[in-house]
Amino acid sequence: MSSEASEFQEAVSRFVRALGLHQPDRTPCGVPIPTSEAHALGELARRGELRQVELVHRLRLEKSTTSRIVTQLARRGWVERAPAPDDGRGVLLRLTPAGLQAARQLAAARQARFGAALDRIPAEERQAVLRALILLTEAVDEP
Amino acid sequence: MSSEASEFQEAVSRFVRALGLHQPDRTPCGVPIPTSEAHALGELARRGELRQVELVHRLRLEKSTTSRIVTQLARRGWVERAPAPDDGRGVLLRLTPAGLQAARQLAAARQARFGAALDRIPAEERQAVLRALILLTEAVDEP
DNA sequence: CCATGTGGTTGTAATGTCGAACCATGTCGT
DNA sequence: ACGACATGGTTCGACATTACAACCACATGG
């Protein structure tokens, strides 16, 4: 239904704006690092190690951009580059202890922001909203 | 619940990435204009006229940035600046016919993108997903 | 063993955003 | 009425994120 699609456009626009995603050097949670770096940190925290090329796919960035982001994270002392064991070309990324701590702080900040948001959603709706968001992501993702 | 909040973080991150929102000079729908300009155009299309300061609030940008965006849109021949009738300081923005057409094309592109996404969501879920997105936006917006 | 493809890095350029300085106009208190 | 302050806009300078192209190293397949 076309009216449904335009309502979605609306809703997505508003969501993006409300989230404050246009600010380049600050995450939506207020942490003073770029959003992409935060996402990279998140991916690394979830898995312990990650191939850099995998990060390229997950962040949907160019390999050059990804390389720079990793350099930034390394400069902050949060990740270490190591040669990939099974492929001489590859780079294996690993979180340092400081990086793990930073990831935890970031998670806490997000917790604060999204936790507060969740409090404004009726408890019985939360599961539905989360499910909807996941569904929507899958739907948008699939090219 | 904290596990709920972290699932949300996950879900939001994924959504943002899947949407491709990190590309500065291309909308998620593939239209080759910056996201903020697209949003500005959308706001102007919905209301016919808009005070520039209103755009600042809706886009959540600095007034300087907003001014530049409006200049861009004017350069494209899509909006006209006029003095606000009730306030000598203000600027009233109005869509030109070309701007209206551009807005329609943009809407069509979004329609194509989000329509395709919606098709991948079971029909009986769509209302729930839309509702969830609106709820989530309000929840995130509030602070 | 050469041709081609993949993973990474660096250089270059384009672009989006903010903060500050500045101007014009409105508003409020005395 | 008049000065002090707030509001709406513009311009300028700085900074940051991203992509594309060129290049290198390693892998893979005929």
Short mmCIF file of C-alpha atoms (C1' of nucleotides) in Angstrom, two decimals:
data_model
loop_
_atom_site.label_atom_id
_atom_site.label_comp_id
_atom_site.label_asym_id
_atom_site.label_seq_id
_atom_site.Cartn_x
_atom_site.Cartn_y
_atom_site.Cartn_z
CA MET A 1 0.00 0.00 0.00
CA SER A 2 1.50 3.29 -1.01
CA SER A 3 0.19 5.30 1.92
CA GLU A 4 1.84 2.80 4.20
CA ALA A 5 5.15 3.33 2.46
CA SER A 6 4.99 7.08 2.84
CA GLU A 7 4.14 6.78 6.50
CA PHE A 8 7.24 4.67 6.80
CA GLN A 9 9.35 7.29 5.09
CA GLU A 10 8.07 9.82 7.57
CA ALA A 11 8.67 7.59 10.50
CA VAL A 12 12.18 6.68 9.45
CA SER A 13 13.12 10.30 8.79
CA ARG A 14 11.86 11.33 12.18
CA PHE A 15 13.62 8.47 13.86
CA VAL A 16 16.91 9.31 12.25
CA ARG A 17 16.60 12.95 13.21
CA ALA A 18 15.47 12.20 16.74
CA LEU A 19 18.43 9.92 17.16
CA GLY A 20 20.76 12.72 16.15
CA LEU A 21 22.63 10.59 13.70
CA HIS A 22 23.77 13.51 11.58
CA GLN A 23 26.37 14.60 14.09
CA PRO A 24 29.65 13.29 12.73
CA ASP A 25 31.86 13.32 15.80
CA ARG A 26 29.47 12.23 18.49
CA THR A 27 27.41 9.09 18.88
CA PRO A 28 23.69 9.34 19.39
CA CYS A 29 24.37 8.51 23.02
CA GLY A 30 26.59 11.54 23.47
CA VAL A 31 29.90 9.73 23.50
CA PRO A 32 32.47 11.92 21.76
CA ILE A 33 33.63 9.45 19.15
CA PRO A 34 32.37 9.03 15.60
CA THR A 35 29.43 6.73 15.10
CA SER A 36 31.37 4.39 12.84
CA GLU A 37 34.12 4.01 15.39
CA ALA A 38 31.54 3.20 18.00
CA HIS A 39 30.00 0.60 15.76
CA ALA A 40 33.38 -0.90 15.04
CA LEU A 41 34.10 -1.08 18.74
CA GLY A 42 30.76 -2.76 19.28
CA GLU A 43 31.41 -5.39 16.66
CA LEU A 44 34.82 -6.09 18.10
CA ALA A 45 33.44 -6.34 21.60
CA ARG A 46 30.83 -8.86 20.62
CA ARG A 47 33.24 -11.17 18.92
CA GLY A 48 36.64 -11.01 20.55
CA GLU A 49 38.63 -11.03 17.34
CA LEU A 50 37.64 -9.93 13.90
CA ARG A 51 39.17 -9.89 10.48
CA GLN A 52 39.37 -6.38 9.13
CA VAL A 53 37.61 -7.39 5.94
CA GLU A 54 34.74 -8.63 8.09
CA LEU A 55 34.52 -5.18 9.61
CA VAL A 56 34.28 -3.74 6.12
CA HIS A 57 31.19 -5.83 5.48
CA ARG A 58 29.58 -5.21 8.82
CA LEU A 59 30.08 -1.45 8.77
CA ARG A 60 29.35 -1.21 5.05
CA LEU A 61 32.26 1.10 4.48
CA GLU A 62 35.05 1.16 1.93
CA LYS A 63 38.11 -0.78 2.90
CA SER A 64 40.14 2.43 2.92
CA THR A 65 37.75 4.07 5.35
CA THR A 66 37.69 1.00 7.51
CA SER A 67 41.47 0.96 7.57
CA ARG A 68 41.51 4.52 8.84
CA ILE A 69 38.94 3.80 11.50
CA VAL A 70 41.00 0.89 12.72
CA THR A 71 44.05 3.15 12.76
CA GLN A 72 42.11 5.59 14.92
CA LEU A 73 41.06 2.87 17.31
CA ALA A 74 44.64 1.64 17.47
CA ARG A 75 45.84 5.16 18.17
CA ARG A 76 43.43 5.30 21.08
CA GLY A 77 45.00 2.07 22.29
CA TRP A 78 41.77 0.13 21.92
CA VAL A 79 42.64 -2.41 19.26
CA GLU A 80 45.72 -4.21 18.06
CA ARG A 81 46.45 -5.36 14.54
CA ALA A 82 47.94 -8.79 14.09
CA PRO A 83 48.60 -10.80 10.95
CA ALA A 84 45.78 -13.19 10.19
CA PRO A 85 46.89 -16.74 10.98
CA ASP A 86 45.32 -18.37 7.93
CA ASP A 87 45.83 -15.68 5.33
CA GLY A 88 49.04 -13.78 4.83
CA ARG A 89 47.23 -10.75 3.41
CA GLY A 90 44.73 -10.35 6.18
CA VAL A 91 44.73 -8.44 9.42
CA LEU A 92 43.23 -9.79 12.58
CA LEU A 93 41.87 -7.19 14.97
CA ARG A 94 41.81 -7.74 18.66
CA LEU A 95 40.50 -5.56 21.45
CA THR A 96 43.02 -4.53 24.08
CA PRO A 97 42.01 -4.46 27.75
CA ALA A 98 41.62 -0.71 27.42
CA GLY A 99 39.47 -1.30 24.37
CA LEU A 100 37.29 -3.69 26.26
CA GLN A 101 36.83 -1.11 28.96
CA ALA A 102 36.00 1.55 26.41
CA ALA A 103 33.47 -0.78 24.82
CA ARG A 104 31.89 -1.33 28.22
CA GLN A 105 31.66 2.38 28.85
CA LEU A 106 30.12 2.89 25.45
CA ALA A 107 27.63 0.14 26.14
CA ALA A 108 26.80 1.80 29.43
CA ALA A 109 26.18 5.12 27.72
CA ARG A 110 23.92 3.46 25.20
CA GLN A 111 22.24 1.66 28.01
CA ALA A 112 21.53 4.97 29.66
CA ARG A 113 20.13 6.49 26.51
CA PHE A 114 18.11 3.56 25.29
CA GLY A 115 17.15 2.43 28.72
CA ALA A 116 15.59 5.81 29.32
CA ALA A 117 13.83 5.59 25.99
CA LEU A 118 12.55 2.13 26.80
CA ASP A 119 11.11 3.41 30.05
CA ARG A 120 8.83 5.60 27.99
CA ILE A 121 7.53 2.63 26.10
CA PRO A 122 4.86 0.62 27.91
CA ALA A 123 6.43 -2.57 29.20
CA GLU A 124 4.01 -4.80 27.36
CA GLU A 125 4.95 -3.17 24.06
CA ARG A 126 8.69 -3.49 24.32
CA GLN A 127 8.99 -6.96 22.93
CA ALA A 128 6.86 -5.97 19.99
CA VAL A 129 8.91 -2.86 19.30
CA LEU A 130 12.18 -4.74 19.42
CA ARG A 131 10.80 -7.42 17.17
CA ALA A 132 9.54 -4.80 14.78
CA LEU A 133 12.89 -3.12 14.61
CA ILE A 134 14.64 -6.36 13.81
CA LEU A 135 12.06 -7.21 11.19
CA LEU A 136 12.43 -3.81 9.65
CA THR A 137 16.19 -4.07 9.56
CA GLU A 138 16.03 -7.40 7.81
CA ALA A 139 13.53 -6.03 5.35
CA VAL A 140 15.64 -2.98 4.57
CA ASP A 141 18.88 -4.93 4.50
CA GLU A 142 17.99 -7.47 1.89
CA PRO A 143 18.91 -5.90 -1.43
CA MET B 1 15.54 -4.69 31.84
CA SER B 2 19.14 -4.24 30.88
CA SER B 3 19.29 -7.13 28.43
CA GLU B 4 16.39 -5.54 26.62
CA ALA B 5 18.31 -2.30 26.33
CA SER B 6 21.36 -4.00 24.88
CA GLU B 7 19.26 -5.83 22.36
CA PHE B 8 17.92 -2.48 21.36
CA GLN B 9 21.40 -1.05 20.93
CA GLU B 10 22.21 -3.94 18.67
CA ALA B 11 19.05 -3.58 16.70
CA VAL B 12 19.43 0.14 16.24
CA SER B 13 23.06 -0.17 15.16
CA ARG B 14 22.16 -2.77 12.62
CA PHE B 15 19.27 -0.75 11.36
CA VAL B 16 21.39 2.33 10.88
CA ARG B 17 24.05 0.38 9.03
CA ALA B 18 21.56 -1.52 6.90
CA LEU B 19 19.97 1.75 5.94
CA GLY B 20 23.33 3.03 4.75
CA LEU B 21 23.00 6.24 6.66
CA HIS B 22 26.72 6.79 6.93
CA GLN B 23 27.01 7.86 3.32
CA PRO B 24 27.04 11.62 3.47
CA ASP B 25 26.22 12.57 -0.09
CA ARG B 26 23.57 10.04 -0.93
CA THR B 27 20.25 9.32 0.68
CA PRO B 28 19.45 5.83 1.86
CA CYS B 29 17.19 5.59 -1.17
CA GLY B 30 20.07 6.20 -3.56
CA VAL B 31 19.18 9.73 -4.52
CA PRO B 32 22.39 11.70 -4.95
CA ILE B 33 21.69 14.50 -2.52
CA PRO B 34 22.72 14.72 1.11
CA THR B 35 20.38 13.20 3.63
CA SER B 36 19.81 16.49 5.38
CA GLU B 37 18.82 18.21 2.17
CA ALA B 38 16.40 15.41 1.46
CA HIS B 39 14.89 15.80 4.89
CA ALA B 40 14.63 19.53 4.44
CA LEU B 41 12.89 19.03 1.14
CA GLY B 42 10.52 16.59 2.78
CA GLU B 43 9.60 19.01 5.53
CA LEU B 44 9.02 21.76 3.03
CA ALA B 45 6.89 19.51 0.87
CA ARG B 46 4.64 18.53 3.72
CA ARG B 47 3.93 22.06 4.81
CA GLY B 48 4.03 24.39 1.87
CA GLU B 49 5.91 27.16 3.61
CA LEU B 50 8.23 27.00 6.52
CA ARG B 51 10.18 29.42 8.62
CA GLN B 52 13.87 28.71 8.47
CA VAL B 53 14.13 28.57 12.22
CA GLU B 54 11.47 25.88 12.15
CA LEU B 55 13.68 23.89 9.85
CA VAL B 56 16.50 24.25 12.35
CA HIS B 57 14.36 22.59 14.98
CA ARG B 58 12.99 19.88 12.75
CA LEU B 59 16.37 18.90 11.31
CA ARG B 60 18.17 19.39 14.60
CA LEU B 61 21.01 21.19 12.96
CA GLU B 62 22.82 24.39 13.78
CA LYS B 63 21.35 27.46 12.26
CA SER B 64 24.54 27.97 10.27
CA THR B 65 24.29 24.51 8.77
CA THR B 66 20.64 24.97 8.03
CA SER B 67 21.38 28.23 6.30
CA ARG B 68 23.88 26.52 4.04
CA ILE B 69 21.46 23.72 3.25
CA VAL B 70 18.81 26.22 2.29
CA THR B 71 21.34 28.00 0.10
CA GLN B 72 22.05 24.69 -1.61
CA LEU B 73 18.38 24.04 -2.19
CA ALA B 74 17.97 27.55 -3.53
CA ARG B 75 20.93 27.03 -5.84
CA ARG B 76 19.20 23.96 -7.20
CA GLY B 77 16.17 26.14 -7.80
CA TRP B 78 14.02 24.21 -5.38
CA VAL B 79 13.25 26.78 -2.71
CA GLU B 80 12.87 30.52 -2.50
CA ARG B 81 13.67 32.71 0.44
CA ALA B 82 11.25 35.47 1.32
CA PRO B 83 11.11 37.80 4.30
CA ALA B 84 8.83 36.49 6.99
CA PRO B 85 5.63 38.53 7.08
CA ASP B 86 5.31 38.74 10.85
CA ASP B 87 8.95 38.97 11.87
CA GLY B 88 11.48 41.21 10.21
CA ARG B 89 14.35 38.96 11.17
CA GLY B 90 12.91 35.77 9.86
CA VAL B 91 13.07 34.04 6.52
CA LEU B 92 10.13 32.23 5.03
CA LEU B 93 10.97 29.30 2.80
CA ARG B 94 8.76 28.26 -0.04
CA LEU B 95 9.06 25.39 -2.48
CA THR B 96 9.24 26.35 -6.13
CA PRO B 97 7.39 24.25 -8.72
CA ALA B 98 10.70 22.60 -9.55
CA GLY B 99 11.18 21.96 -5.86
CA LEU B 100 7.79 20.35 -5.60
CA GLN B 101 8.65 18.10 -8.48
CA ALA B 102 11.98 17.20 -6.91
CA ALA B 103 10.19 16.40 -3.68
CA ARG B 104 7.81 14.13 -5.55
CA GLN B 105 10.68 12.32 -7.24
CA LEU B 106 12.39 11.90 -3.92
CA ALA B 107 9.20 10.55 -2.42
CA ALA B 108 8.92 8.14 -5.32
CA ALA B 109 12.45 6.91 -4.75
CA ARG B 110 11.74 6.38 -1.08
CA GLN B 111 8.53 4.69 -2.01
CA ALA B 112 10.49 2.30 -4.18
CA ARG B 113 12.98 1.55 -1.47
CA PHE B 114 10.63 1.29 1.46
CA GLY B 115 7.88 -0.26 -0.56
CA ALA B 116 10.23 -3.07 -1.49
CA ALA B 117 11.23 -3.41 2.14
CA LEU B 118 7.63 -3.50 3.23
CA ASP B 119 6.93 -6.28 0.80
CA ARG B 120 9.31 -8.41 2.77
CA ILE B 121 7.35 -7.82 5.94
CA PRO B 122 4.27 -9.97 6.35
CA ALA B 123 1.23 -7.84 5.62
CA GLU B 124 -0.35 -8.50 8.99
CA GLU B 125 2.77 -7.20 10.71
CA ARG B 126 3.14 -3.92 8.90
CA GLN B 127 0.84 -1.90 11.06
CA ALA B 128 2.61 -3.18 14.13
CA VAL B 129 6.03 -2.33 12.72
CA LEU B 130 5.01 1.17 11.74
CA ARG B 131 3.44 1.72 15.14
CA ALA B 132 6.57 0.44 16.81
CA LEU B 133 8.77 2.76 14.84
CA ILE B 134 6.67 5.76 15.78
CA LEU B 135 6.62 4.71 19.41
CA LEU B 136 10.34 4.26 19.40
CA THR B 137 10.91 7.64 17.82
CA GLU B 138 8.79 9.35 20.43
CA ALA B 139 10.62 7.49 23.15
CA VAL B 140 14.02 8.43 21.83
CA ASP B 141 12.98 11.97 21.09
CA GLU B 142 11.59 13.02 24.41
CA PRO B 143 14.59 13.95 26.53
"C1'" DC C 1 54.36 -19.73 -13.25
"C1'" DC C 2 51.84 -16.15 -14.89
"C1'" DA C 3 47.15 -13.91 -14.66
"C1'" DT C 4 43.72 -12.57 -11.91
"C1'" DG C 5 41.42 -11.65 -7.58
"C1'" DT C 6 41.42 -10.36 -2.66
"C1'" DG C 7 42.92 -7.75 1.62
"C1'" DG C 8 45.13 -3.39 3.18
"C1'" DT C 9 47.34 1.16 3.10
"C1'" DT C 10 48.06 5.76 1.65
"C1'" DG C 11 47.12 10.04 -1.15
"C1'" DT C 12 43.71 13.15 -2.84
"C1'" DA C 13 39.47 15.34 -3.06
"C1'" DA C 14 34.79 16.32 -1.92
"C1'" DT C 15 31.46 17.26 1.48
"C1'" DG C 16 28.75 17.94 5.96
"C1'" DT C 17 28.79 19.80 10.36
"C1'" DC C 18 29.82 22.85 14.12
"C1'" DG C 19 31.33 27.02 16.72
"C1'" DA C 20 32.31 31.86 16.72
"C1'" DA C 21 31.89 36.41 15.05
"C1'" DC C 22 28.81 39.53 13.23
"C1'" DC C 23 24.46 41.95 11.83
"C1'" DA C 24 19.49 43.01 11.99
"C1'" DT C 25 15.40 42.84 14.34
"C1'" DG C 26 12.30 41.94 18.19
"C1'" DT C 27 11.22 42.13 23.41
"C1'" DC C 28 11.36 43.31 27.97
"C1'" DG C 29 12.37 46.14 32.09
"C1'" DT C 30 12.95 50.44 34.09
"C1'" DA D 1 11.38 55.69 25.25
"C1'" DC D 2 15.58 53.68 25.59
"C1'" DG D 3 19.08 50.58 26.76
"C1'" DA D 4 20.05 45.44 27.65
"C1'" DC D 5 19.29 41.13 26.14
"C1'" DA D 6 17.39 37.51 23.23
"C1'" DT D 7 16.29 35.66 18.63
"C1'" DG D 8 16.82 34.64 13.53
"C1'" DG D 9 20.34 34.50 9.78
"C1'" DT D 10 24.70 34.72 7.34
"C1'" DT D 11 29.53 34.08 6.63
"C1'" DC D 12 34.03 32.25 7.87
"C1'" DG D 13 37.27 28.91 9.47
"C1'" DA D 14 38.30 24.50 11.14
"C1'" DC D 15 37.59 19.69 11.47
"C1'" DA D 16 36.09 15.12 10.37
"C1'" DT D 17 34.15 11.37 7.66
"C1'" DT D 18 33.83 9.28 3.42
"C1'" DA D 19 34.88 7.55 -1.36
"C1'" DC D 20 37.85 6.70 -5.34
"C1'" DA D 21 42.26 5.63 -7.34
"C1'" DA D 22 46.84 3.97 -7.19
"C1'" DC D 23 49.71 0.85 -5.20
"C1'" DC D 24 51.61 -3.28 -2.69
"C1'" DA D 25 51.47 -8.08 -0.80
"C1'" DC D 26 49.64 -12.39 -0.83
"C1'" DA D 27 46.50 -16.10 -2.67
"C1'" DT D 28 44.42 -18.98 -6.21
"C1'" DG D 29 43.69 -21.32 -10.52
"C1'" DG D 30 44.62 -22.63 -15.08
#
